[in-house]
Short mmCIF file of C-alpha atoms in Angstrom, two decimals:
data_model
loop_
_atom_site.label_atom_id
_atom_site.label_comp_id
_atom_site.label_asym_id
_atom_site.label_seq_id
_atom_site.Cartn_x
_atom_site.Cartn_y
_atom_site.Cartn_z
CA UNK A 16 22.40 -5.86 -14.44
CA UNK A 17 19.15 -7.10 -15.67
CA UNK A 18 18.58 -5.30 -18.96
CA UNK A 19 15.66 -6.12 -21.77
CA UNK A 20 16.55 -4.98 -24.96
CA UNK A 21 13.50 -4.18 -27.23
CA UNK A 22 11.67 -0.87 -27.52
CA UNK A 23 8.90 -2.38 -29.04
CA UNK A 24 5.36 -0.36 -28.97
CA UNK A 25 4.35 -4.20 -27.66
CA UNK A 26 7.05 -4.27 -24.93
CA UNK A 27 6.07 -0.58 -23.61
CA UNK A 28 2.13 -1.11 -23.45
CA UNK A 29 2.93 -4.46 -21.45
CA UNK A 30 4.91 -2.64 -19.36
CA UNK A 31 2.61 0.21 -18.45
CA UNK A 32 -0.18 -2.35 -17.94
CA UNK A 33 2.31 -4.19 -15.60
CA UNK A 34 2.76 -1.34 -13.31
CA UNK A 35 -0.85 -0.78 -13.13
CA UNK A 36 -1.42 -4.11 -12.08
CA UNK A 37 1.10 -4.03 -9.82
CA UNK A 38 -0.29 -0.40 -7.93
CA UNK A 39 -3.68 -2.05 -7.65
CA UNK A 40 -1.48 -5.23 -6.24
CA UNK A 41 -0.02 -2.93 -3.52
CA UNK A 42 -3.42 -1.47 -2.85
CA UNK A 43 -4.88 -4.19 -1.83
CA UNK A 44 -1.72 -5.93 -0.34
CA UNK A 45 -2.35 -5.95 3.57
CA UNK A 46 -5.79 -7.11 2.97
CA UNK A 47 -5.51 -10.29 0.41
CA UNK A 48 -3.86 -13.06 0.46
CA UNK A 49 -0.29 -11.97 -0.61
CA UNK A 50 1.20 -13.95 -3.48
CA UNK A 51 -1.20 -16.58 -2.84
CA UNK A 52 -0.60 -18.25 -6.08
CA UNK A 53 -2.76 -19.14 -8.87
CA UNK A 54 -3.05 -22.75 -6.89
CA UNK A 55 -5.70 -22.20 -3.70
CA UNK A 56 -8.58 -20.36 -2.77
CA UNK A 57 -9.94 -18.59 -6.20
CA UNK A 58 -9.58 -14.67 -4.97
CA UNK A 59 -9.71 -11.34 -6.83
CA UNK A 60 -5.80 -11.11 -5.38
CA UNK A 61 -5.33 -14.83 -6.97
CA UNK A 62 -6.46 -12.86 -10.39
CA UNK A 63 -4.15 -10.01 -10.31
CA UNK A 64 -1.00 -12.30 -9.52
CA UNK A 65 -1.99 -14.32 -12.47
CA UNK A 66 -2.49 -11.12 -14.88
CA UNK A 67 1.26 -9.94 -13.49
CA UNK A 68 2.90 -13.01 -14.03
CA UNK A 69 1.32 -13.64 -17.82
CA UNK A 70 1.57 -10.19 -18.75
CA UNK A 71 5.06 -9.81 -17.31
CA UNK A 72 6.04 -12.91 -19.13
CA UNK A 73 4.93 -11.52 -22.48
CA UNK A 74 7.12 -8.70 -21.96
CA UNK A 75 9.98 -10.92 -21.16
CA UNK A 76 9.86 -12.81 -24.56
CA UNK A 77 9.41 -9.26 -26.24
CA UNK A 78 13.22 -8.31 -24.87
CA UNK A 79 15.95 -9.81 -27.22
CA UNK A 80 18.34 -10.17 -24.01
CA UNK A 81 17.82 -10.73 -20.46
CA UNK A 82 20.87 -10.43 -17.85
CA UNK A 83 19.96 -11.50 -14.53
CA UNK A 84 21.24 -9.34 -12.05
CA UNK A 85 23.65 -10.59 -9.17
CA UNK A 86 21.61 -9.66 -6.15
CA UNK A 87 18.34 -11.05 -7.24
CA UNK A 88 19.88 -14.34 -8.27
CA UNK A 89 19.95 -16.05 -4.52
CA UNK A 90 16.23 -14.69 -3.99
CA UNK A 91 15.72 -16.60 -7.20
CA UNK A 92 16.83 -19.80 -6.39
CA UNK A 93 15.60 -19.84 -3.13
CA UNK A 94 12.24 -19.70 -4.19
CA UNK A 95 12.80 -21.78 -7.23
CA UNK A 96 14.57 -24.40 -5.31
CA UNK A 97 11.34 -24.77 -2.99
CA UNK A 98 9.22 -25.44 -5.88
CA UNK A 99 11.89 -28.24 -7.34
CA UNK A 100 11.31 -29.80 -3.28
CA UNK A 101 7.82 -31.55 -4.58
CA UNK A 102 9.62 -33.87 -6.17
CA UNK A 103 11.48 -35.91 -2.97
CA UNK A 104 8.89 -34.26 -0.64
CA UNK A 105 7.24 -36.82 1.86
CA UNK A 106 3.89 -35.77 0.66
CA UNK A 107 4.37 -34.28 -2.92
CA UNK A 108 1.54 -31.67 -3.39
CA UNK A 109 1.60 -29.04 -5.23
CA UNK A 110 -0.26 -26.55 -3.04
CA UNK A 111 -0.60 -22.84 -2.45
CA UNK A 112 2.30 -22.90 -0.61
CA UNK A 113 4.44 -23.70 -3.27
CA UNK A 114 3.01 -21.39 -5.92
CA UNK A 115 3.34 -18.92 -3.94
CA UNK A 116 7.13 -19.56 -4.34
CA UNK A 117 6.86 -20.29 -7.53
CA UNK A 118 5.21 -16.51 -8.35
CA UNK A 119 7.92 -14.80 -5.87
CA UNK A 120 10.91 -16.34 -8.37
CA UNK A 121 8.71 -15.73 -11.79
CA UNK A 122 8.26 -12.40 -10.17
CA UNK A 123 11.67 -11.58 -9.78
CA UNK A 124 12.20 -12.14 -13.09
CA UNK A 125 9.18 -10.13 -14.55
CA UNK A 126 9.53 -7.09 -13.00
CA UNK A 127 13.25 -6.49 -13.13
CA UNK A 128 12.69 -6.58 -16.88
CA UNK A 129 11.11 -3.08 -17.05
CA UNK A 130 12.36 0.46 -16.42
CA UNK A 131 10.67 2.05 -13.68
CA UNK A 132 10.93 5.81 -13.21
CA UNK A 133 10.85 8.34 -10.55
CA UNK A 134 7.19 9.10 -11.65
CA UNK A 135 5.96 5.24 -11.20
CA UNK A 136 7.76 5.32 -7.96
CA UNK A 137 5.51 7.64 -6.58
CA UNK A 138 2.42 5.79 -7.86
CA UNK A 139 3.94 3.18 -5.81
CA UNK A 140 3.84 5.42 -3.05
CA UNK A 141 0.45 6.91 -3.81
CA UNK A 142 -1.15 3.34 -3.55
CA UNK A 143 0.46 2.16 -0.27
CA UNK A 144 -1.39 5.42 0.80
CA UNK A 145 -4.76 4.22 -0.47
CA UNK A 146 -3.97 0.83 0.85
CA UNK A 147 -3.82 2.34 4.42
CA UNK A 148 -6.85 4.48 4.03
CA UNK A 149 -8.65 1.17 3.16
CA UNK A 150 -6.87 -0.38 6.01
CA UNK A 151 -8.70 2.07 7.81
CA UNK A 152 -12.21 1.35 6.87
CA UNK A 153 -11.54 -2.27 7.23
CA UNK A 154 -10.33 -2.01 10.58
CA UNK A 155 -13.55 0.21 11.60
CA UNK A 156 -15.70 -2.35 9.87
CA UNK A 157 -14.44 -5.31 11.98
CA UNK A 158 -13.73 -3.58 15.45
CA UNK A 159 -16.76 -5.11 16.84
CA UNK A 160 -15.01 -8.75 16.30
CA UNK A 161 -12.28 -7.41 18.99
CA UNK A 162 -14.47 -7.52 21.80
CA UNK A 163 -15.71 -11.11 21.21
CA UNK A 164 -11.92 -12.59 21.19
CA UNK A 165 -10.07 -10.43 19.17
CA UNK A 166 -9.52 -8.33 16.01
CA UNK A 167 -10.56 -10.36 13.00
CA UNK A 168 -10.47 -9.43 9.37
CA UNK A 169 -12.46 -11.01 6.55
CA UNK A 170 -12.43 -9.02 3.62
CA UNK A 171 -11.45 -9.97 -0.68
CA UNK A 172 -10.58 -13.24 1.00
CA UNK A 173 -9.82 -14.94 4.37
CA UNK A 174 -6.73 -14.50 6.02
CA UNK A 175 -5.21 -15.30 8.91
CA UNK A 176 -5.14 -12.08 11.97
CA UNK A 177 -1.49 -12.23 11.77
CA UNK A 178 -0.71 -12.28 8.49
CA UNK A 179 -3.31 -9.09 8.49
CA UNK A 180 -0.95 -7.47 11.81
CA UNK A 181 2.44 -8.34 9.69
CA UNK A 182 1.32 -6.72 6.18
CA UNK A 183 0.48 -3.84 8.34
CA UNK A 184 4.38 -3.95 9.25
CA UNK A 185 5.17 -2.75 5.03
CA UNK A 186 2.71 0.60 5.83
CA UNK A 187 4.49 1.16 8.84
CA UNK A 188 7.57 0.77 7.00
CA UNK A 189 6.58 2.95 4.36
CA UNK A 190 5.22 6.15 7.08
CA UNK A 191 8.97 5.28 8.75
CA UNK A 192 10.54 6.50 5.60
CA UNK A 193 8.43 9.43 5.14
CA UNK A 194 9.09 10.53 8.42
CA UNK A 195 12.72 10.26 7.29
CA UNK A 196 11.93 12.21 3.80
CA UNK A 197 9.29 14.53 3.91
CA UNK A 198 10.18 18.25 5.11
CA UNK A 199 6.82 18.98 6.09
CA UNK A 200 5.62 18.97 9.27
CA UNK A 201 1.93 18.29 8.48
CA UNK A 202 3.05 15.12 6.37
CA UNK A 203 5.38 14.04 9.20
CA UNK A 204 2.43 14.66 12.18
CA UNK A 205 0.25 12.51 9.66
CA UNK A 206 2.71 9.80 8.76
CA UNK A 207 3.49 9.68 12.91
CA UNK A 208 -0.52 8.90 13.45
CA UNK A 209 -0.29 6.17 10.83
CA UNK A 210 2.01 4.82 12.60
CA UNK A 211 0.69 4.59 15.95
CA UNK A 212 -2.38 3.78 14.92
CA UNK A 213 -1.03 0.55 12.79
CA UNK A 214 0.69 -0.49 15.50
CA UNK A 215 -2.87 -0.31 18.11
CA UNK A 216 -4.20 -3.17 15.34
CA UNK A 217 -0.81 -5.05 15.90
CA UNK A 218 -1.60 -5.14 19.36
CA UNK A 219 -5.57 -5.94 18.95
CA UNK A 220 -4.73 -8.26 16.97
CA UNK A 221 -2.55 -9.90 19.48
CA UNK A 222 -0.54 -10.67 16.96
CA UNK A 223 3.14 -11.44 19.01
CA UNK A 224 5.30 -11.82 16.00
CA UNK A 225 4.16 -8.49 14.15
CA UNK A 226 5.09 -6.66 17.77
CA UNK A 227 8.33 -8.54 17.35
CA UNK A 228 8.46 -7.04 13.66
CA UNK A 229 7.29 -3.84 14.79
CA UNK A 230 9.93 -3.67 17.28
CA UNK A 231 12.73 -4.73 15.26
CA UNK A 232 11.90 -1.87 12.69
CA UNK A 233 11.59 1.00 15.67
CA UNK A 234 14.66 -0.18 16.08
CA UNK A 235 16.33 -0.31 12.94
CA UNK A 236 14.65 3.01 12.34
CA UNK A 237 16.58 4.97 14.70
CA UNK A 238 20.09 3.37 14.18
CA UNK A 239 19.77 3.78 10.37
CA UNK A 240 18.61 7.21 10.85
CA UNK A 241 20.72 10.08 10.45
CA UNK A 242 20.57 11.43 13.99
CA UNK A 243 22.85 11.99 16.10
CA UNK A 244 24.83 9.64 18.82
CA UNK A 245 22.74 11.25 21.87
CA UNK A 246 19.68 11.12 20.17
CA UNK A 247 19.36 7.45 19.36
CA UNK A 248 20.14 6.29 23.07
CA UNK A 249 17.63 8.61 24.39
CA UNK A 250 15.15 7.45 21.49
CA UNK A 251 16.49 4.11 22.62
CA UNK A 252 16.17 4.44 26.00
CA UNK A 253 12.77 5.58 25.79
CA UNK A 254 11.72 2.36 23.90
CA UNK A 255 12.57 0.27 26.39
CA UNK A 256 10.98 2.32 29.29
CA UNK A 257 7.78 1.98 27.46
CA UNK A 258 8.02 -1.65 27.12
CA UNK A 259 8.30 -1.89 30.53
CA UNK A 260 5.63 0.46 31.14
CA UNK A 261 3.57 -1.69 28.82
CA UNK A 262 4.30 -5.27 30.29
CA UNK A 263 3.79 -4.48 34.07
CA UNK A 264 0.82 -1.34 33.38
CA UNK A 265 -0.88 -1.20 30.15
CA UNK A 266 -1.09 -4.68 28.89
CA UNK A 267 -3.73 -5.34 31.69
CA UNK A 268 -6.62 -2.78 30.21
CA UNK A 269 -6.44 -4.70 27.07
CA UNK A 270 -8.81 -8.56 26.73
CA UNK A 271 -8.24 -10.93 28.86
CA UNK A 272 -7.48 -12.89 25.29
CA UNK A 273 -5.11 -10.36 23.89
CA UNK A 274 -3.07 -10.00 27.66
CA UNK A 275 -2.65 -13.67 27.54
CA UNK A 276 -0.91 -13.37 24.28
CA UNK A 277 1.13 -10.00 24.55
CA UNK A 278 2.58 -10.88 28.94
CA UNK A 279 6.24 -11.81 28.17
CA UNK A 280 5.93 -13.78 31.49
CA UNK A 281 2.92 -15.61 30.14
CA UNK A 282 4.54 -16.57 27.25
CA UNK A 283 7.94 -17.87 28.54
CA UNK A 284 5.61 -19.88 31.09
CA UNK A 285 3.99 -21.32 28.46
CA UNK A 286 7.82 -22.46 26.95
CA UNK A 287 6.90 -19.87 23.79
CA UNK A 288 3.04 -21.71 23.55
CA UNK A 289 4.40 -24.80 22.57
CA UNK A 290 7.16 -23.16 20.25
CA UNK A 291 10.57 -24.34 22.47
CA UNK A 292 8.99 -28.02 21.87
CA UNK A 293 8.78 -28.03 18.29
CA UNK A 294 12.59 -26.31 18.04
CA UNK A 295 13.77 -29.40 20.53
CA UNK A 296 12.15 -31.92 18.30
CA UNK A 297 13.10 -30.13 14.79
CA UNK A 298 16.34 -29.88 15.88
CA UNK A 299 16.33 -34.37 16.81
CA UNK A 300 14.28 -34.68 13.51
CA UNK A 301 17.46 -32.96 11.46
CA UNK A 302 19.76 -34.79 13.61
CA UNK A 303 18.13 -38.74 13.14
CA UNK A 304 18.02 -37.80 9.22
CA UNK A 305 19.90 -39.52 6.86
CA UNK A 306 22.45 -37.67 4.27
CA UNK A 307 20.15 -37.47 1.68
CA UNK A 308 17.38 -35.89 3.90
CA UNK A 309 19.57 -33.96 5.99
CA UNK A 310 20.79 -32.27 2.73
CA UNK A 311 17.87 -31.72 0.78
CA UNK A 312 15.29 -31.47 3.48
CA UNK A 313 11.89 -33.16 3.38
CA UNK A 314 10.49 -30.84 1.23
CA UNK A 315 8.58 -27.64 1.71
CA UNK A 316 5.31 -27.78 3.47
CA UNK A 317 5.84 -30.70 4.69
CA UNK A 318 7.31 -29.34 8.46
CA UNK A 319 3.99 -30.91 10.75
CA UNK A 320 4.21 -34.61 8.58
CA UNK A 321 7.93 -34.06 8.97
CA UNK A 322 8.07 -33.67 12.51
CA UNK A 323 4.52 -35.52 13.60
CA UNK A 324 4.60 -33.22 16.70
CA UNK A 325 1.08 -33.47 17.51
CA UNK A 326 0.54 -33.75 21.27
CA UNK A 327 3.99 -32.03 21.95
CA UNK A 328 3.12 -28.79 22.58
CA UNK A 329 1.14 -25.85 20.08
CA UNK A 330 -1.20 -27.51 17.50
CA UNK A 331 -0.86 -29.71 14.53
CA UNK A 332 -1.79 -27.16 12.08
CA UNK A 333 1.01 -24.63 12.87
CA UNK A 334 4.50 -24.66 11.39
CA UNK A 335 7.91 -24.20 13.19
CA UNK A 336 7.37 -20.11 14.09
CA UNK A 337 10.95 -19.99 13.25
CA UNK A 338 12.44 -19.84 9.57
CA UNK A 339 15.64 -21.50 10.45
CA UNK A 340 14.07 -24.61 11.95
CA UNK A 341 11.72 -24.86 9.45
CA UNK A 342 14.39 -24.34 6.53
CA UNK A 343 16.12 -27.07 8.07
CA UNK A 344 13.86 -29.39 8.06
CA UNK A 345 11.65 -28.86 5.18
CA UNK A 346 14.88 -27.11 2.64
CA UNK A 347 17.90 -29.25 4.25
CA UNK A 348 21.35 -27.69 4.53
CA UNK A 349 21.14 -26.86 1.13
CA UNK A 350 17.97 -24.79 1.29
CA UNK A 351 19.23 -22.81 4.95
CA UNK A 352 22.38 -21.81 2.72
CA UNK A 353 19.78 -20.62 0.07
CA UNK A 354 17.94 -18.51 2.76
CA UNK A 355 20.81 -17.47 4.44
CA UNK A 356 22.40 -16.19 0.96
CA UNK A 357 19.16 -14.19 0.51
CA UNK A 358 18.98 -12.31 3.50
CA UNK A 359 22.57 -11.47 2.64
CA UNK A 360 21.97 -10.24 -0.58
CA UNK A 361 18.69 -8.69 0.12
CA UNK A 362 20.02 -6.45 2.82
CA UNK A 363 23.45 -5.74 0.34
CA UNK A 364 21.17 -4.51 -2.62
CA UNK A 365 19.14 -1.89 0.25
CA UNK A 366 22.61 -1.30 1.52
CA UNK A 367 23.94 -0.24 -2.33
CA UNK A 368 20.74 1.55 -3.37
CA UNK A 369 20.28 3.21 0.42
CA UNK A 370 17.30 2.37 0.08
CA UNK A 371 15.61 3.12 4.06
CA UNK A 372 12.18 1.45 3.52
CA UNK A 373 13.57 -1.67 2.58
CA UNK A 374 15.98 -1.57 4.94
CA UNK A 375 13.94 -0.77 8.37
CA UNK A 376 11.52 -3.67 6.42
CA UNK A 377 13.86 -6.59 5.64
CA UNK A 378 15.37 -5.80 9.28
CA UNK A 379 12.02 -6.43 11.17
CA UNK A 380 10.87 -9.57 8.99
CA UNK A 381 14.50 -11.12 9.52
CA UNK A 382 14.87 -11.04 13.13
CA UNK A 383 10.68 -11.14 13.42
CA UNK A 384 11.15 -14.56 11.49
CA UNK A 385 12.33 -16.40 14.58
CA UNK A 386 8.98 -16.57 15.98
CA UNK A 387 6.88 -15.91 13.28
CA UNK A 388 4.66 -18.63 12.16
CA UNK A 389 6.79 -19.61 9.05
CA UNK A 390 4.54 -20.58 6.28
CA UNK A 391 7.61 -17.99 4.82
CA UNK A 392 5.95 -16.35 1.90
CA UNK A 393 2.93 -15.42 3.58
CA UNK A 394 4.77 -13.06 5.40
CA UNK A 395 7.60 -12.30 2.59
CA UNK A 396 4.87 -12.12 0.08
CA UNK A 397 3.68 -8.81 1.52
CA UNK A 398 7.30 -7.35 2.49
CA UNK A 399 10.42 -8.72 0.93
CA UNK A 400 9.47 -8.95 -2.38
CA UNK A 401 7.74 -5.48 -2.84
CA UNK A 402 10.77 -4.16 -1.24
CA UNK A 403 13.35 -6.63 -3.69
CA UNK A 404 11.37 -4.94 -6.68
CA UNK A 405 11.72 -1.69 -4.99
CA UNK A 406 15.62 -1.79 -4.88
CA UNK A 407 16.35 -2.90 -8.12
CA UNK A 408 13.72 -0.74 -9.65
CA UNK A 409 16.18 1.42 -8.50
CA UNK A 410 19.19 0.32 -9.51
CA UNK A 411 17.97 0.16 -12.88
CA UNK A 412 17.15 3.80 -13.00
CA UNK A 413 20.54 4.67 -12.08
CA UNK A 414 22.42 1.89 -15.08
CA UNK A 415 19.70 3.32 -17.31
CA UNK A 416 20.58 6.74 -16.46
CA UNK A 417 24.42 5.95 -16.73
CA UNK A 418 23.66 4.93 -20.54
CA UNK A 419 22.28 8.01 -21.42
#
């Protein structure tokens, strides 16, 4: 269990100053740039990361003992193990990709090492409530851009549509499992209209992996729920009669841009726009390597150099849109064992701590992560690790609690 000894007055201001950092973090998480990284673009998100990580590491030093706790350990050296990839990477950079990792692991670390209560857990809550009324605003702001091709968002700092649609996934996540909690009707109507109105930017957006995402977690949603047999095969049943309702009826009032995107027919015409190419040739790439490649990968970031794929299908900027590929090439065995072992223990430490938003969450980013454009912690930056420091917040609460 990871445990910090010291009671310091130090330790405990650094702490509180931690979680405040952290709720403004959250507030502004579908709308920066994730864990960017203190390597990149200079934003005000940038900033904040940095303050968590040097603040958090103060507080580390302050404890006499740290025990690392079993479930975070493969997150750990997943993301560590990216980082160590500059050094037999084809192109060794050390870029904003790879800070990013770097900040998930130091993260992991820094964050475990506090005790979070029931109170700062609704703070947590209270800001991913402010982060969707800003969502909001933003949204209204840039609805103009939707008519032109589609939805764009350019607010604290550029990002990319999708990564925008996908962060949206953690609010939706989050109005899931107050659905699930709340015995108010009023909160429940509210948290309902959230949701559907999230998922209208998804699809302005024409973002195709956060519908994937979206789905997955309507999904997961209903199965994990505590309903009964009959009532998840109706709710089932009804999902897919809307997606077909969808596909052959509604799809066609939205752009001509945004149909083109969201038509399953279009897409598999299109061989996945250019994404059943790059699998073919990732998949020759891994098996022409030799041992030491085929192990160790050629480091991360490096999939398009990797692969040289240009003229094959999608365009030379994009990565694999599919985290095993791209784990394979870039990580090597080695580094798809890594991945694999986190998804494992990620979804064992929401299994122990029944914890439903992380859950429905880790669910739609795993299965979403086969045709999501894989730059991985752009997308994990704004939902795995929120929801790792989520669970084992919890889990400490309850070994605290056992102690006393």
């Amino acid at each position: 269990m990871f445990k910090c000894k010291s009671k310091s007055m130090y330790s405990l201001k650094g702490s509180s100053f931690l979680k405040l950092l952290l709720g403004i973090y959250v507030v502004l998480l579908p709308i920066g740039t994730g864990l960017a990284g203190i390597i990149g673009s200079i934003s005000f998100m940038n900033y904040i990361s940095a303050l968590i990580i040097v603040i958090g590491l103060m507080v580390v030093f302050s404890c006499r003992k740290v025990v690392i706790n079993r479930d975070v350990f493969p997150s750990m050296m997943y993301f560590f193990y990216t980082v160590l990839s500059v050094i037999w990477a084809v192109n060794p950079q050390f870029n904003w990709y790879i800070a990013t990792n770097l900040i998930n692991g130091i993260l992991f670390v820094v964050l475990n090492c506090v005790k979070w209560s029931e109170e700062d857990f609704d703070r947590l809550n209270i800001c991913l409530i402010i982060s969707q009324i800003i969502v909001f605003f933003v949204v209204i702001r840039n609805l103009s851009t939707l008519f032109v091709y589609r939805l764009s968002i350019t607010v604290v700092s550029t990002i990319g549509i999708s990564d925008f649609a996908c962060g949206l996934c953690l609010l939706i996540a989050f109005w899931m499992q107050e659905v699930n909690d709340t015995k108010s009707r009023f909160r429940r109507i509210i948290s309902y209209l959230f949701i559907a109105f999230d998922f209208g930017i998804i699809i302005m957006a024409g973002s195709r992996g956060a519908s994937v995402m979206f789905a997955c977690m309507i999904v997961a949603w209903i199965v994990m729920g505590n309903y009964s047999r009959k009532v998840k095969l109706i709710s089932i049943s009804v999902i897919i009669i809307g997606f077909f309702l969808f596909e052959n009826y509604f799809v066609n009032l939205l752009p001509a841009t945004i149909t083109s995107r969201m038509n399953v027919e279009a897409v598999v015409n299109s061989r996945g726009s250019g994404r059943f190419n790059l699998w073919s040739l990732a998949w020759e790439k891994f098996k022409a390597s030799n041992f030491f490649r085929m192990f160790f990968g050629y480091g991360f970031d490096t999939f398009a150099e990797a692969i040289a794929y240009g003229g094959h299908g999608g365009h030379i900027d994009m990565m694999a849109h599919n985290v095993v590929f791209q784990t394979m090439i870039e990580g090597g065995i080695i580094g798809l064992v890594l991945l694999i072992g986190m998804m494992i223990s990620q979804f064992r430490m929401a299994q122990k701590n029944n914890d439903g938003l992380m859950k429905i969450a880790i669910t739609g980013l795993f299965v979403a992560s086969l045709s999501i454009d894989m730059q991985v912690t752009r997308i994990w930056g704004f939902i795995l690790t929120l929801n790792c420091i989520r669970s084992v917040m919890k889990k400490n609460n309850l070994y605290n609690n056992s102690l006393e």
